[in-house]
Coordinates of C-alpha atoms and ligand atoms in Angstrom, one line a residue:
M262 CA -122.7 60.2 123.1
I263 CA -125.1 59.9 125.7
K264 CA -125.4 56.5 127.6
V265 CA -128.2 54.8 129.4
D266 CA -127.7 52.7 132.4
F267 CA -130.3 49.9 133.1
T268 CA -128.6 48.1 136.2
N269 CA -131.2 49.5 138.6
V270 CA -134.5 48.2 136.7
M271 CA -133.0 44.6 137.2
V272 CA -133.9 41.9 139.7
D273 CA -130.1 41.8 140.8
S274 CA -130.3 45.3 141.9
I275 CA -133.8 45.9 143.2
G276 CA -135.1 42.1 144.0
Q277 CA -138.5 41.1 143.2
R278 CA -139.8 44.7 141.9
G279 CA -137.1 44.1 139.1
L280 CA -136.8 42.8 135.8
K281 CA -135.3 39.4 134.9
S282 CA -133.2 39.0 131.6
S283 CA -135.8 36.3 130.6
D284 CA -138.4 38.9 130.8
Y285 CA -137.2 40.9 127.9
E286 CA -137.6 37.7 125.8
L287 CA -141.1 37.6 126.2
I288 CA -141.9 40.5 123.9
N289 CA -141.4 40.5 120.1
Y290 CA -139.8 43.7 120.3
T291 CA -138.2 43.4 116.7
L292 CA -141.6 43.9 115.5
A293 CA -141.7 47.4 117.2
F294 CA -138.5 48.1 115.4
R295 CA -139.8 47.1 112.0
K296 CA -142.8 49.3 112.2
I297 CA -140.5 52.0 112.5
S298 CA -137.9 51.0 109.9
S299 CA -140.4 50.2 107.5
R300 CA -142.2 53.7 107.9
S301 CA -145.5 51.9 109.1
Y302 CA -146.9 55.3 110.4
A303 CA -147.3 58.5 108.2
E304 CA -145.9 60.7 111.1
L305 CA -142.3 59.3 111.1
G306 CA -140.9 62.0 109.3
F307 CA -139.2 63.3 112.4
L308 CA -136.5 60.4 111.6
D309 CA -135.4 62.7 108.6
L310 CA -135.0 65.9 110.2
W311 CA -131.3 65.3 110.8
K312 CA -130.8 65.7 106.8
Q313 CA -133.1 68.9 106.3
D314 CA -131.8 71.8 104.6
L315 CA -131.1 74.6 107.0
S316 CA -130.4 77.5 104.8
E317 CA -133.8 79.3 105.0
I318 CA -133.9 78.7 108.9
K319 CA -130.4 80.1 109.1
R320 CA -131.3 83.0 106.8
L321 CA -134.6 84.1 108.8
G322 CA -132.6 83.2 112.0
K323 CA -130.2 86.0 111.3
Y324 CA -132.9 88.5 110.2
A325 CA -134.7 87.7 113.4
S326 CA -131.7 88.3 115.5
G327 CA -131.4 92.0 114.5
F328 CA -134.5 92.7 116.6
D329 CA -134.8 93.7 120.2
N330 CA -137.4 91.3 121.2
M331 CA -139.0 88.1 119.5
I332 CA -142.5 87.0 120.6
I333 CA -143.2 83.1 119.8
L334 CA -146.9 82.4 119.6
G335 CA -147.6 78.7 119.9
I336 CA -148.7 75.8 122.3
G337 CA -148.1 72.1 123.0
G338 CA -145.2 70.9 120.6
S339 CA -145.1 74.4 119.1
A340 CA -143.9 75.9 122.1
L341 CA -142.5 73.5 124.5
G342 CA -139.5 72.4 121.9
P343 CA -138.4 76.0 121.3
R344 CA -138.4 76.9 125.3
A345 CA -136.7 73.8 126.2
I346 CA -133.9 74.4 123.7
M347 CA -133.5 78.2 124.9
E348 CA -133.4 77.1 128.5
A349 CA -130.9 74.4 127.9
L350 CA -128.6 76.1 125.6
K351 CA -128.8 79.8 126.5
P352 CA -129.5 79.8 130.2
F353 CA -130.6 83.3 131.2
H354 CA -130.3 84.7 127.8
N355 CA -133.0 87.4 128.4
F356 CA -130.7 89.1 131.0
K357 CA -127.8 88.9 128.8
A358 CA -128.7 89.5 125.1
K359 CA -131.1 90.3 122.4
P360 CA -133.6 89.6 120.9
K361 CA -135.2 88.9 124.4
V362 CA -137.5 86.0 123.8
F363 CA -141.0 86.0 125.2
I364 CA -142.8 82.4 124.7
Y365 CA -146.7 83.0 124.9
D366 CA -148.2 79.8 125.1
N367 CA -151.5 80.1 126.7
V368 CA -154.5 82.6 126.4
D369 CA -154.0 84.1 129.6
P370 CA -154.7 88.0 129.1
L371 CA -152.6 89.1 132.0
T372 CA -149.4 87.6 130.4
L373 CA -150.1 88.8 127.0
S374 CA -150.8 92.2 128.1
E375 CA -147.6 92.2 130.3
I376 CA -145.6 91.0 127.3
L377 CA -147.2 94.1 125.2
D378 CA -146.2 96.3 127.8
L379 CA -142.4 95.3 127.9
V380 CA -141.9 95.3 124.2
D381 CA -141.8 98.0 121.4
L382 CA -143.3 96.3 118.6
K383 CA -141.5 98.6 116.3
N384 CA -138.3 96.3 117.4
T385 CA -140.1 93.0 117.5
I386 CA -140.4 89.9 115.4
I387 CA -143.2 87.6 116.0
N388 CA -142.9 84.0 115.2
V389 CA -146.3 82.3 115.0
I390 CA -145.7 78.5 115.2
T391 CA -148.8 76.3 114.4
K392 CA -148.6 73.0 112.4
S393 CA -152.1 72.9 111.9
G394 CA -152.5 76.4 111.1
S395 CA -155.7 76.7 113.1
T396 CA -155.3 76.2 116.8
A397 CA -157.6 78.4 118.7
E398 CA -155.1 79.8 121.2
T399 CA -152.3 80.5 118.8
M400 CA -154.4 82.2 116.2
A401 CA -156.4 84.4 118.8
S402 CA -153.1 85.7 120.1
F403 CA -152.0 86.1 116.5
M404 CA -155.0 88.1 115.6
I405 CA -154.3 90.4 118.5
L406 CA -150.6 90.8 117.6
W407 CA -151.6 91.3 113.9
Q408 CA -154.0 94.1 115.0
S409 CA -151.3 95.4 117.3
L410 CA -148.6 95.8 114.6
K411 CA -151.2 97.2 112.3
D412 CA -152.4 100.0 114.8
K413 CA -148.6 101.1 115.1
G414 CA -148.6 101.3 111.2
L415 CA -146.0 98.5 111.0
D416 CA -145.7 96.4 108.1
I417 CA -146.7 92.8 108.9
T418 CA -144.4 91.4 106.2
K419 CA -141.5 92.5 108.2
H420 CA -142.3 91.7 111.8
V421 CA -144.1 88.1 111.3
I422 CA -142.3 84.8 110.5
A423 CA -145.0 82.0 110.2
T424 CA -144.0 78.5 111.0
T425 CA -146.7 76.1 109.7
D426 CA -147.4 73.1 107.6
T427 CA -146.2 73.1 104.2
Q428 CA -149.2 73.3 102.6
K429 CA -152.3 72.6 104.7
G430 CA -154.2 75.1 107.3
D431 CA -155.4 78.6 107.4
L432 CA -151.9 80.0 108.4
R433 CA -150.3 78.6 105.2
K434 CA -153.2 80.5 103.3
I435 CA -152.5 83.7 105.3
V436 CA -148.9 83.4 104.3
N437 CA -149.5 82.9 100.8
D438 CA -152.1 85.9 100.5
Y439 CA -150.1 88.3 102.5
K440 CA -146.7 87.2 101.3
L441 CA -145.4 86.6 104.9
M442 CA -141.9 85.2 105.7
S443 CA -142.4 81.6 106.6
L444 CA -140.8 78.2 107.2
E445 CA -142.2 74.6 107.1
V446 CA -143.5 72.0 109.5
P447 CA -143.2 69.1 107.3
S448 CA -146.5 67.4 106.9
N449 CA -145.0 64.0 107.9
V450 CA -143.9 65.4 111.3
G451 CA -146.5 65.8 114.1
G452 CA -146.7 68.7 116.6
R453 CA -145.1 67.2 119.6
F454 CA -142.3 65.6 117.3
S455 CA -141.5 68.9 115.6
V456 CA -138.9 70.6 117.9
L457 CA -136.1 69.6 115.6
C458 CA -137.5 71.4 112.4
A459 CA -138.0 75.1 112.2
V460 CA -140.4 75.1 115.0
G461 CA -137.1 74.9 117.6
L462 CA -134.4 75.6 115.0
L463 CA -135.6 79.2 114.2
L464 CA -135.2 80.2 117.7
A465 CA -131.9 78.5 118.1
E466 CA -130.5 80.4 115.2
T467 CA -131.9 83.7 116.3
I468 CA -130.3 83.6 119.6
G469 CA -126.7 82.0 118.5
I470 CA -127.5 78.1 118.9
D471 CA -125.8 76.3 116.0
S472 CA -128.7 74.1 114.5
T473 CA -126.3 72.1 112.3
E474 CA -124.5 70.9 115.8
L475 CA -128.0 70.0 117.2
L476 CA -128.8 67.8 114.1
K477 CA -125.4 66.4 114.3
G478 CA -126.2 65.0 117.5
V479 CA -129.5 63.7 116.2
S480 CA -127.7 61.6 113.5
D481 CA -125.2 60.3 115.8
I482 CA -127.8 58.9 118.4
D483 CA -130.2 57.8 115.4
A484 CA -127.5 55.6 114.0
I485 CA -127.3 53.4 117.4
C486 CA -131.1 53.6 118.1
L487 CA -132.3 52.4 114.8
N488 CA -131.9 48.5 115.0
D489 CA -133.5 45.8 117.0
N490 CA -130.6 44.6 119.2
I491 CA -131.6 45.6 122.9
S492 CA -128.1 45.1 124.2
T493 CA -126.8 48.1 121.9
N494 CA -129.9 50.1 121.2
P495 CA -130.8 52.3 124.5
A496 CA -134.0 53.5 123.0
L497 CA -135.6 50.3 122.3
R498 CA -134.4 49.1 125.5
F499 CA -135.9 52.0 127.4
A500 CA -139.0 51.3 125.6
L501 CA -139.2 47.7 126.4
T502 CA -138.1 48.3 129.8
C503 CA -140.8 50.7 130.6
Y504 CA -143.4 48.5 128.7
L505 CA -142.3 45.5 130.8
L506 CA -142.3 47.3 134.2
H507 CA -145.6 48.6 133.4
T508 CA -147.1 45.2 132.4
I509 CA -145.4 42.9 135.0
K510 CA -144.6 45.2 137.7
G511 CA -147.7 47.8 137.8
I512 CA -145.3 50.8 136.9
N513 CA -147.5 53.6 135.8
M514 CA -145.6 56.6 136.3
T515 CA -142.2 58.0 134.6
I516 CA -140.5 60.7 136.3
L517 CA -138.0 62.6 134.7
F518 CA -135.3 63.6 137.0
P519 CA -132.4 65.7 135.4
Y520 CA -129.8 67.0 137.8
S521 CA -129.7 70.5 136.1
D522 CA -131.7 73.7 136.1
Q523 CA -131.0 73.9 132.4
L524 CA -133.2 70.9 132.0
R525 CA -136.3 71.9 133.9
R526 CA -138.0 73.1 130.4
F527 CA -136.9 69.8 128.7
S528 CA -138.6 67.8 131.3
E529 CA -141.7 69.5 130.4
W530 CA -141.2 69.0 126.8
F531 CA -140.9 65.1 127.5
C532 CA -144.1 65.2 129.5
Q533 CA -146.2 66.5 126.5
L534 CA -144.3 63.9 124.5
W535 CA -144.9 60.8 126.6
A536 CA -148.2 61.7 127.9
E537 CA -150.1 62.9 124.4
S538 CA -148.3 59.9 122.6
L539 CA -148.7 57.1 125.1
G540 CA -152.4 57.8 127.0
K541 CA -155.1 56.3 124.9
E542 CA -157.3 53.5 125.0
G543 CA -157.1 53.0 128.8
R544 CA -153.2 52.8 128.5
G545 CA -150.3 54.9 129.0
L546 CA -147.6 55.8 131.4
T547 CA -148.0 59.1 133.6
P548 CA -145.1 61.5 133.0
Y549 CA -144.0 63.7 135.9
P550 CA -141.5 66.6 135.4
S551 CA -138.9 67.1 138.0
V552 CA -135.3 68.5 138.6
G553 CA -132.5 67.5 140.9
T554 CA -131.4 68.5 143.4
T555 CA -134.6 70.7 144.2
D556 CA -137.0 67.7 144.2
Q557 CA -135.0 65.6 146.6
H558 CA -136.6 68.1 149.2
S559 CA -139.9 68.0 147.7
Q560 CA -140.9 64.8 146.0
L561 CA -138.3 62.1 147.0
Q562 CA -139.9 60.9 150.0
L563 CA -143.0 59.9 148.1
W564 CA -141.0 58.1 145.2
M565 CA -138.9 56.2 148.2
E566 CA -141.9 55.4 150.5
G567 CA -145.2 55.9 148.7
P568 CA -147.0 53.9 146.0
A569 CA -144.5 51.4 144.1
D570 CA -145.7 52.6 140.8
K571 CA -143.1 54.7 139.6
L572 CA -140.0 54.6 137.5
V573 CA -137.4 57.4 138.1
V574 CA -135.3 58.4 135.2
F575 CA -132.3 60.5 136.3
I576 CA -130.2 62.5 133.8
A577 CA -126.8 62.9 135.1
I578 CA -124.6 65.6 133.7
D579 CA -120.9 65.0 133.5
D580 CA -119.5 68.4 132.7
Y581 CA -121.5 71.4 133.8
G582 CA -119.4 73.7 132.0
R583 CA -118.7 76.1 134.7
D584 CA -118.0 75.4 138.4
I585 CA -117.6 77.1 141.8
T586 CA -115.5 75.9 144.9
I587 CA -117.3 76.1 148.2
P588 CA -114.9 78.3 150.4
S589 CA -113.8 77.4 153.7
I590 CA -115.3 80.1 156.0
E591 CA -113.6 81.4 159.2
C592 CA -116.5 82.1 161.4
K593 CA -117.0 82.5 165.2
F594 CA -120.4 80.7 165.4
N595 CA -119.8 76.7 165.7
D596 CA -122.5 76.0 163.6
F597 CA -120.3 76.7 160.8
A598 CA -117.9 74.0 161.9
N599 CA -120.7 71.6 161.1
Q600 CA -120.7 72.5 157.6
S601 CA -116.9 72.7 156.9
Y602 CA -116.9 69.3 155.4
L603 CA -118.6 71.1 152.5
S604 CA -115.3 73.3 152.2
G605 CA -113.0 72.8 149.0
H606 CA -115.5 70.6 147.2
K607 CA -116.9 72.0 144.0
L608 CA -120.7 72.6 143.4
S609 CA -120.6 70.1 140.6
N610 CA -119.1 67.4 142.8
L611 CA -121.9 68.1 145.5
I612 CA -124.6 67.8 142.7
K613 CA -123.1 64.5 141.3
V614 CA -122.8 63.0 144.6
E615 CA -126.6 63.9 145.3
Q616 CA -127.6 62.5 142.3
E617 CA -125.7 59.2 142.9
A618 CA -127.0 59.2 146.4
S619 CA -130.7 59.3 145.5
E620 CA -130.1 56.6 142.7
I621 CA -128.4 54.3 145.5
A622 CA -131.5 55.2 148.2
L623 CA -134.0 54.3 145.6
T624 CA -132.1 51.1 144.7
K625 CA -132.0 50.2 148.1
N626 CA -135.7 50.5 148.3
S627 CA -136.4 48.5 145.5
R628 CA -137.6 51.4 143.4
P629 CA -136.5 50.9 139.7
N630 CA -134.6 53.7 138.0
I631 CA -132.5 54.4 135.2
T632 CA -129.8 56.9 134.6
I633 CA -129.1 58.6 131.4
K634 CA -125.5 60.0 131.4
I635 CA -124.9 63.1 129.1
P636 CA -121.3 64.2 129.0
K637 CA -122.3 67.9 128.9
I638 CA -125.5 70.0 127.7
D639 CA -124.3 71.5 124.7
A640 CA -126.1 71.7 121.2
Y641 CA -124.6 68.3 120.0
H642 CA -125.7 66.1 123.1
F643 CA -128.9 68.1 123.4
G644 CA -130.0 66.9 120.0
Q645 CA -129.4 63.5 121.3
L646 CA -131.4 63.8 124.0
F647 CA -134.5 64.9 121.9
S648 CA -134.1 62.3 119.7
F649 CA -133.6 59.7 122.1
F650 CA -136.8 60.6 123.7
E651 CA -138.7 60.6 120.4
L652 CA -137.6 57.4 119.5
C653 CA -138.2 55.7 123.0
T654 CA -141.8 57.3 122.8
A655 CA -142.5 55.9 119.4
Y656 CA -141.2 52.4 120.4
T657 CA -143.2 52.3 123.6
G658 CA -146.3 53.5 121.9
I659 CA -146.1 50.6 119.5
L660 CA -145.2 48.0 122.1
L661 CA -148.2 49.2 124.1
N662 CA -150.3 48.8 120.8
I663 CA -151.4 52.1 120.5
N664 CA -150.9 54.8 117.8
P665 CA -148.4 57.1 119.4
F666 CA -148.8 59.9 116.9
D667 CA -152.4 61.0 117.2
Q668 CA -154.2 62.7 120.0
P669 CA -157.9 61.9 119.5
G670 CA -158.5 62.7 123.3
V671 CA -158.0 66.4 122.7
E672 CA -160.5 66.9 120.1
E673 CA -163.6 67.1 122.2
G674 CA -162.5 70.0 124.4
K675 CA -161.4 71.8 121.2
N676 CA -164.7 71.1 119.6
L677 CA -166.8 72.4 122.5
T678 CA -164.6 75.6 122.7
Y679 CA -165.4 76.3 118.9
G680 CA -169.0 75.9 119.7
M681 CA -168.9 78.2 122.7
M682 CA -166.7 80.6 120.5
G683 CA -169.1 80.7 117.8
K684 CA -167.3 78.7 115.1
K685 CA -169.2 77.9 112.0
G686 CA -170.5 74.2 112.1
Y687 CA -170.0 73.7 115.9
D688 CA -173.7 74.6 117.1
A689 CA -174.5 71.2 118.6
K690 CA -171.4 71.5 120.7
R691 CA -172.5 75.1 121.9
Q692 CA -175.9 73.7 122.9
E693 CA -174.2 70.8 124.8
F694 CA -171.9 73.4 126.6
E695 CA -174.9 75.5 127.7
E696 CA -176.9 72.4 128.8
Y697 CA -173.7 71.6 131.1
R698 CA -173.5 74.8 132.6
K699 CA -177.4 74.8 133.5
M700 CA -176.8 71.3 135.2
K701 CA -174.1 72.1 137.5
R702 CA -175.8 72.4 140.7
L703 CA -173.3 71.1 143.3
I704 CA -171.6 74.3 144.0
I705 CA -171.2 75.3 147.6
Ligands
PA5_1028 O1 -148.5 66.9 119.2 C1 -149.5 67.7 118.8 O2 -149.9 67.6 117.7 C2 -150.3 68.7 119.6 O3 -149.9 68.6 120.8 C3 -149.7 70.2 119.0 O4 -148.3 70.3 119.3 C4 -150.6 71.2 119.9 O5 -151.9 70.8 119.7 C5 -150.4 72.5 119.1 O6 -150.8 72.2 117.6 P1 -150.5 73.2 116.4 O7 -149.0 73.3 116.3 O8 -151.1 72.6 115.4 O9 -151.1 74.8 116.7

């Protein structure tokens, strides 16, 4: 089970910048728990994903695994989760096995052109993922792939799996009209909370990750994170800690700092979840994706001595799965003698010591930090990490008194794009866009 260490946010560890036990009593956090347990929001369907029927996902995963390439088209929650799963649980997959996976989550023409140069569509399965079924970026790339398949005389129904809302949206209509293979995003599961449904699990099954194990982890962590006891519920305590540090101590940034290359993409997944869920009505906490030890030599100076507005959340790994011992090198250059202290240690020892050293250094400098300890990065514990952060986000949003499940702030940009790209009904937005272009004068 993952464990969370809150020692270094308390006054005893970091002095005046820390929290007192009595601070935790100032807030009616039971209410936050009740809003979740009584299902006060329509989007809480992610809590039920641990018990979903996996048979169709496994069947299509097996089908997709027979191809040489898989192209995933999606953006935001429809891409960050699958990518985090692949990089954490099958690092270097594309160098070692098939299908090679390409996750195209942008509309950068160069990227898609390069992907199309690399793959033979005859041996390629396309997984188009969009919960709404209408996101411009995803639909644009899907239209390009659709036409490319047709140009090659390939049967769309054999090369496309669509993952979308059960009933709503244009993509679901296309699925029905063309009898495409498809999987469902339950209507009560929001995009950035959807990694543990077909959105992430089809890729998992395709590349040999057992989604049953992922969900077992989810069900086990949920069993301890769905109660209102902050002494035993780490997600509620995490949320309350973030809230208190923010409101009492001016902490506005949350840095996710896993000591593992495998969790780089997980940090990106977390950043979307945290930013899009919490940043509204003038409130929110800015996430920053990081990785240790790399960022000790890039960011740590700022976190140590820059503005005291950050909470650093370490993820410490107990068992890295593989290891290498640093050799003792016979060398005539004296400089090597200075490095001999490293000889005989394992790399896992070095990375763990560095993680703890950063923890100690931040603590000595009164910078709040939390450490999440994960026994190993396998499907079971990775499922726990996903669900833990989803629950932390939901609790934190409720404590901040905002709706963590909507994203009204991204609509305006979308509408302006629709206007400029000629979508019906968006003429006023097109005009606004054109006026803006004319008004831009301070270009030097
Ligand atoms: O959390 C969300 O709902 C969004 O970030 C979506 O994941 C993103 O906009 C992509 O949406 P869709 O899956 O509908 O294409």
